[in-house]
Coordinates of C-alpha atoms in Angstrom, one line a residue:
Chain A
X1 CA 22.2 -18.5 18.5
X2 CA 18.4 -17.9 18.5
X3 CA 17.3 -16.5 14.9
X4 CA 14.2 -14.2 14.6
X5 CA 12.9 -13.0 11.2
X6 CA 15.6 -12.9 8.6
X7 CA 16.8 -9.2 6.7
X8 CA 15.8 -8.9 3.5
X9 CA 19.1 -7.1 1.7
X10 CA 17.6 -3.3 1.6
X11 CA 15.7 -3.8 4.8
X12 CA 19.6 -4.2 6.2
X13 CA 20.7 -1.6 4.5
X14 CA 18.0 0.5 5.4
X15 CA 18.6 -0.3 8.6
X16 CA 22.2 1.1 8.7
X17 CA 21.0 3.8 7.3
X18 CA 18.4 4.7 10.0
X19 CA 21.5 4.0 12.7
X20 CA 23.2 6.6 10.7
X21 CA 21.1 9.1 10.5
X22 CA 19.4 9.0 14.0
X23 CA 17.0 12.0 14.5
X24 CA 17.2 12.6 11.0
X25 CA 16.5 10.1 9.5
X26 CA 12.7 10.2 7.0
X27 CA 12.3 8.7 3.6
X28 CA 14.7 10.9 1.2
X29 CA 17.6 10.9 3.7
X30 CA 17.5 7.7 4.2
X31 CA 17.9 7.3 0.1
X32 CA 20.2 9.9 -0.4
X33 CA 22.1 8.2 2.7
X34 CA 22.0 5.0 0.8
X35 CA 22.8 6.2 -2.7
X36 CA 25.9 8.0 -1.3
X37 CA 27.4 5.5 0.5
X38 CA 26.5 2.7 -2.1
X39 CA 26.1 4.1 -5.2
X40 CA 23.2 2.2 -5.5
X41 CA 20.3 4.6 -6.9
X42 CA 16.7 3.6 -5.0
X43 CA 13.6 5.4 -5.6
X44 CA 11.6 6.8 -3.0
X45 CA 8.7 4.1 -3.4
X46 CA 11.2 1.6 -2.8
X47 CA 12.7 3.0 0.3
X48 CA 9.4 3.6 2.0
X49 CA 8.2 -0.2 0.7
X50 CA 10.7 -1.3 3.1
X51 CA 10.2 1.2 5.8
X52 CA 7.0 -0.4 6.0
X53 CA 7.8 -3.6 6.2
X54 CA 10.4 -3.3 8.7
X55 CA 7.4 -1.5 10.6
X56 CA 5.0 -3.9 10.5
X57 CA 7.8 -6.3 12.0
X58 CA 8.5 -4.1 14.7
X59 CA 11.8 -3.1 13.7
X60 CA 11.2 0.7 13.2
X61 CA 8.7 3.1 14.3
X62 CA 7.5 6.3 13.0
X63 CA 6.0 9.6 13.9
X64 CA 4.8 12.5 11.4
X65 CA 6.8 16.4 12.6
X66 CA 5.3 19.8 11.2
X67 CA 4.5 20.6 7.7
X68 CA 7.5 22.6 6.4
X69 CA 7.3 25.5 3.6
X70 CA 10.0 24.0 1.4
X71 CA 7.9 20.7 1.4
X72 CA 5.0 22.8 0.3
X73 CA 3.4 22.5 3.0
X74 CA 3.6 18.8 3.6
X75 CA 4.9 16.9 6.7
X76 CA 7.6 14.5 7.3
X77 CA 7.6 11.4 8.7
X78 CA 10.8 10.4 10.4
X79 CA 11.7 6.7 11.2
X80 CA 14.0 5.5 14.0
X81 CA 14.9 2.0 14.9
X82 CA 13.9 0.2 17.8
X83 CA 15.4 -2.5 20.5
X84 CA 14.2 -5.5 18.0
X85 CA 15.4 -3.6 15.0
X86 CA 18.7 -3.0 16.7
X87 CA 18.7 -7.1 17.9
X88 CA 17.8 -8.2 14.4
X89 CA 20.4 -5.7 12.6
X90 CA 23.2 -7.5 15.0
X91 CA 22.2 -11.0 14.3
X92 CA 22.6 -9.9 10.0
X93 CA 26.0 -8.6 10.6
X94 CA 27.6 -11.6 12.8
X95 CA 25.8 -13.7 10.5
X96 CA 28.1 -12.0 7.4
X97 CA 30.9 -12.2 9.8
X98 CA 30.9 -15.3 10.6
X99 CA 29.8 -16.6 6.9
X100 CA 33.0 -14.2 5.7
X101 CA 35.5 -15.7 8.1
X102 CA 38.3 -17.0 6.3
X103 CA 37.5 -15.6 2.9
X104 CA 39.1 -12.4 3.4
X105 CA 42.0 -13.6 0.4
X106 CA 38.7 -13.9 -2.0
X107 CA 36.3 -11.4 -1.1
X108 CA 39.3 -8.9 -0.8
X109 CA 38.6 -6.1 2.1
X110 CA 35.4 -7.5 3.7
Chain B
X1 CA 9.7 29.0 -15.3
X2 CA 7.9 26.8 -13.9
X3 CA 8.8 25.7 -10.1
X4 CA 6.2 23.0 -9.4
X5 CA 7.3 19.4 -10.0
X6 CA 6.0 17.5 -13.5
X7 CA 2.5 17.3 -13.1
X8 CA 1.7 14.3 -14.3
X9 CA 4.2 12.4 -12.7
X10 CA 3.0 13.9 -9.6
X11 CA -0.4 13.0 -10.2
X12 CA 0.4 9.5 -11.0
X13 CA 2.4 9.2 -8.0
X14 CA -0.6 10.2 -5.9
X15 CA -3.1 8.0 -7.6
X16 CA -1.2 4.8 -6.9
X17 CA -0.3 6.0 -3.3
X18 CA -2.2 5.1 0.1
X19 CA -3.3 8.0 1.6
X20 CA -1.1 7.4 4.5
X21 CA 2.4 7.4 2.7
X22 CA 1.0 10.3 0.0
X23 CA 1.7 13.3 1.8
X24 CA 5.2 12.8 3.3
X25 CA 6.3 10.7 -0.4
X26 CA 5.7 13.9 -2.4
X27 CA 7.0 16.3 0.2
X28 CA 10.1 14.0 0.2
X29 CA 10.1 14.5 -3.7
X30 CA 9.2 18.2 -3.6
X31 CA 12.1 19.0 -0.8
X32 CA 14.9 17.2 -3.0
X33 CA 13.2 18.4 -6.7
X34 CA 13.9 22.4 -5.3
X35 CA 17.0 21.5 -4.3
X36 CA 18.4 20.0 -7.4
X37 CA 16.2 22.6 -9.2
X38 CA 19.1 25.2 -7.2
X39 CA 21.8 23.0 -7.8
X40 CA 21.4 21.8 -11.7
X41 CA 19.1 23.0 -14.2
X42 CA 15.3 22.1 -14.3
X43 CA 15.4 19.7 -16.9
X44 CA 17.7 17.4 -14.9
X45 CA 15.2 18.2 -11.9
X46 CA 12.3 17.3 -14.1
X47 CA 14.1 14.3 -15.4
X48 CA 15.2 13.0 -11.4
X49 CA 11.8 13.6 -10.4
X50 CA 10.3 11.6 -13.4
X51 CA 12.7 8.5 -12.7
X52 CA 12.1 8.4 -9.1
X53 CA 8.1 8.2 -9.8
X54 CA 8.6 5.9 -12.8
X55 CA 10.7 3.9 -10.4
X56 CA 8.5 4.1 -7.9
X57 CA 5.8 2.3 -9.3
X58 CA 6.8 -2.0 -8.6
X59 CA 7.5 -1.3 -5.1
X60 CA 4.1 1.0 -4.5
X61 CA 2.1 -1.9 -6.4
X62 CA 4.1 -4.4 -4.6
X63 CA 3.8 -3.1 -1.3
X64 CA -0.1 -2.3 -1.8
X65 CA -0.5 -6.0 -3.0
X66 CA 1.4 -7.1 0.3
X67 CA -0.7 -5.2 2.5
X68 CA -3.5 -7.6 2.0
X69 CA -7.5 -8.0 1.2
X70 CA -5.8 -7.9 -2.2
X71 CA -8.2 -10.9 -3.0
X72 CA -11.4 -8.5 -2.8
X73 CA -9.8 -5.8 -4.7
X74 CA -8.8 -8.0 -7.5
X75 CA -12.2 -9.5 -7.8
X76 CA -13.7 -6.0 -7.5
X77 CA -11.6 -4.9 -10.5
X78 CA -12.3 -8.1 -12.5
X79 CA -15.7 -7.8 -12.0
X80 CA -15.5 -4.3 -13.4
X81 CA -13.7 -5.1 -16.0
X82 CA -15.7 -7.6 -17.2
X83 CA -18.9 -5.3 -17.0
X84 CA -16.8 -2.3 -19.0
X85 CA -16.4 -4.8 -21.3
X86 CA -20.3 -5.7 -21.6
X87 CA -21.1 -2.2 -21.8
X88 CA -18.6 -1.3 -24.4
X89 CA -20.0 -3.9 -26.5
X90 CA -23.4 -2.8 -26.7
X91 CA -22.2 0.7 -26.8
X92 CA -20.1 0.2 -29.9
X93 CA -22.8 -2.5 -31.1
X94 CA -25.4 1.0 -30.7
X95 CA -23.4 3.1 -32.9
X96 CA -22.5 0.4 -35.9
X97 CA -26.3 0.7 -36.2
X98 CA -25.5 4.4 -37.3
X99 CA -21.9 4.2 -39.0
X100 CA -22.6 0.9 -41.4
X101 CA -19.4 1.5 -42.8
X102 CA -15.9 1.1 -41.0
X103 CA -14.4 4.7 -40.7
X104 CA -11.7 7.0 -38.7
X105 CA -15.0 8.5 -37.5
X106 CA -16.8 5.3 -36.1
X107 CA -12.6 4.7 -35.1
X108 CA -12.7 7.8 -33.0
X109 CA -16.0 7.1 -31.4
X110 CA -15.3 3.7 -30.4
X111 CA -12.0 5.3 -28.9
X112 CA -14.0 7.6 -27.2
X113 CA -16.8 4.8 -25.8
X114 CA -14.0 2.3 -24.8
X115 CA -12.2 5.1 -22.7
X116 CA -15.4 6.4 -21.3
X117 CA -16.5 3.5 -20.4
X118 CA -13.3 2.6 -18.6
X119 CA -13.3 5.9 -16.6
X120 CA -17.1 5.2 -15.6
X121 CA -15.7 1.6 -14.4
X122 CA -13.4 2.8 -12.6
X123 CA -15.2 5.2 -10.7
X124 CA -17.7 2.4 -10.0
X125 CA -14.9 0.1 -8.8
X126 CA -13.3 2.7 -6.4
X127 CA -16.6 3.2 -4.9
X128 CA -16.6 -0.5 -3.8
X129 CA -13.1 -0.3 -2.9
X130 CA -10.9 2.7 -3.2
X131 CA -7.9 0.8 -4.6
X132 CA -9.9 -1.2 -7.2
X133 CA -9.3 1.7 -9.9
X134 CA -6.2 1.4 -9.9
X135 CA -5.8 -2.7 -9.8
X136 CA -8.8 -2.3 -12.9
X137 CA -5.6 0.5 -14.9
X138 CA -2.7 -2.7 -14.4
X139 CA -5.6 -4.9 -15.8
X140 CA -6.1 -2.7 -18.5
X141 CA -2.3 -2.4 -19.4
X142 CA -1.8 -5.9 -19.3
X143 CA -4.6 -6.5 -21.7
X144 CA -4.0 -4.3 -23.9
X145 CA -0.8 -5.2 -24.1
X146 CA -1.2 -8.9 -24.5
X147 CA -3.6 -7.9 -27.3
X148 CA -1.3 -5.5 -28.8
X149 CA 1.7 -8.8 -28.9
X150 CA -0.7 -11.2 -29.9
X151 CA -3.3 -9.2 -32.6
X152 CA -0.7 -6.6 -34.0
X153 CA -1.7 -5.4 -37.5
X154 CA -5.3 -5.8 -36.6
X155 CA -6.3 -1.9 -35.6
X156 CA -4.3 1.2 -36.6
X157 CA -1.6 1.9 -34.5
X158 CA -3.2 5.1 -32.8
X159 CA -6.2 2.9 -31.8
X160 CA -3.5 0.9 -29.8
X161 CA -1.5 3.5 -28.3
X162 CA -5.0 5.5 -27.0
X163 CA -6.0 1.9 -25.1
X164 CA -2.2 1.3 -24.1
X165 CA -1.6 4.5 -22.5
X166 CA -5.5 6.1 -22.2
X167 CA -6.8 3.1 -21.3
X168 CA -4.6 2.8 -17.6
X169 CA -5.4 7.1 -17.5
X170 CA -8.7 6.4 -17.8
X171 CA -9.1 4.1 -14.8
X172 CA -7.0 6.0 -12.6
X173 CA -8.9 9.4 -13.4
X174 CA -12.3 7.3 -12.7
X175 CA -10.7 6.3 -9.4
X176 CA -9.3 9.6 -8.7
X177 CA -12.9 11.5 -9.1
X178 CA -14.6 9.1 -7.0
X179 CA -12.0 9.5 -4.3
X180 CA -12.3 13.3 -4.9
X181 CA -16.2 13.4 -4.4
X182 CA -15.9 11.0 -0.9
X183 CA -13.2 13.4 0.1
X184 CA -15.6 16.6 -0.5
X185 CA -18.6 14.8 1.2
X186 CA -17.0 13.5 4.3
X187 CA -13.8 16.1 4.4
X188 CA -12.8 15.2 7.9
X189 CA -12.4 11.3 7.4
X190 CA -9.2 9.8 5.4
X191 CA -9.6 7.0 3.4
X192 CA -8.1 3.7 4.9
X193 CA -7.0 1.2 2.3
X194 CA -5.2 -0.8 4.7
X195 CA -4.7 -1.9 8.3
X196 CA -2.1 0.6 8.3
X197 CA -4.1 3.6 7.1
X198 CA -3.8 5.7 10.7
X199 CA -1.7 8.5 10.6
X200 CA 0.8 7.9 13.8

């Protein structure tokens, strides 16, 4: 199977959580999204470190919507994932499949 | 009360923020801060806001150092630093001429050189290139604290803290006001620290 750039850990999480979310998906979702579901706790710099790198890859794209009062005043920018994103996030998880295959009695439920 | 975020965890935040990310990084924090300030009490709000800046910090450095011309910068700040050192010197070799004796008052002066000096630096440095300043505050931290390690019982222990926790201010304030004054003279261009400095 042809490999392209590999996923850093949080850029794969990151880019579950951008799946998840869809249209509303911008930088303190995206961490509240990953905090809930991992119970991981990620600050905002770190979230939109990798944002940024999965941007310049071409794995996400962004665009900035309308300043909003309970932002004071500031705009968000929301992130969704793109075709290569989508590819790349595909390859990471048959890669774990197929590197979990026949561990299930060690790793337990994965 | 007091609704806004903590200040100077906001201002730090936006010192060591591109002015691309800034805006929508401390609307993120402002839209969840109100909401846990609703939810919990504001100390807890205060304190989640705090750790996410605090936390904040590697991955901001690390991503600004990964976004390249980081060479330039770094020899920007060095060459600052090295030149706030010169001028410190002299300036403190000035005053010794006046205060012969070692005192809390030629102490408080030096203090007051060294962190002037540094914000003066600073401003020079961001001038060259905007992220210089604060590059020059981590060179400053680092020194200090290697000096602080290596020469402990050699100053008081105020002298160390101002330079450990002034010193990094200092740069960052420098920084901030040059940014401030090219922002008032050309308000309708942004500053571009990197290839990515275009809002989309």
């Amino acid at each position: 199977m042809p490999r392209g750039e590999l996923l850093g850990s949080l850029e794969h999480i990151v880019l579950l959580a951008l799946l998840r979310l869809g249209e509303s998906a911008y930088g303190m979702t995206v961490r509240r999204e990953i905090e809930d579901r991992t119970g991981r706790s990620l600050s905002i710099g770190a979230v939109y470190a990798t944002l940024e790198r999965l941007e310049t890859k071409g794995f996400v794209s962004s665009f900035t919507g309308e300043p909003t009062a309970e932002r004071g005043g500031r705009a968000k920018r929301h992130f969704r994932i793109e075709a290569e994103g989508e590819r790349s996030l595909r390859e990471a998880q048959a890669a774990v499949q197929s590197m979990s295959a026949g561990l299930k009695k060690r790793l337990g439920t994965v | 009360m007091n609704d806004s975020p903590p200040r100077f965890a906001a201002w730090l935040l936006t010192q060591l923020l591109r002015e691309h990310d800034r805006e929508v990084v401390l609307g993120d924090l402002a839209e969840e801060y109100s909401i846990r300030r609703r939810l919990a009490h504001q100390r807890a709000a205060a304190r989640w806001y705090r750790g996410q800046v605090y936390g904040s910090v590697p991955p901001v450095l690390w991503a600004s150092f990964r976004r390249g011309s980081w060479a330039a910068t770094l020899a920007v700040a060095a060459a600052a630093y090295i030149v706030i050192g010169v001028v410190e010197f002299c300036a403190v070799a000035a005053l010794s001429t006046f205060l012969t004796a070692p005192s809390a008052l030629s102490s408080v002066l030096n203090t007051l050189v060294g962190l002037g000096t540094m914000v003066l630096g600073a401003y020079s440095a961001a001038a060259v290139r905007p992220s210089a300043a604060r590059v020059l505050a981590v060179i400053v931290a680092l020194v200090v604290t290697g000096m602080i390690v290596a020469l402990p019982d050699t100053v008081p222990l105020w002298y160390q803290l101002a330079f450990l926790f002034g010193g990094p201010l200092a740069c960052l304030a420098g920084g901030s006001l040059c940014l401030n004054r090219r922002k008032r003279r050309n308000p309708g261009r942004g500053r571009t620290d990197s290839a990515h400095g275009s809002v989309r």
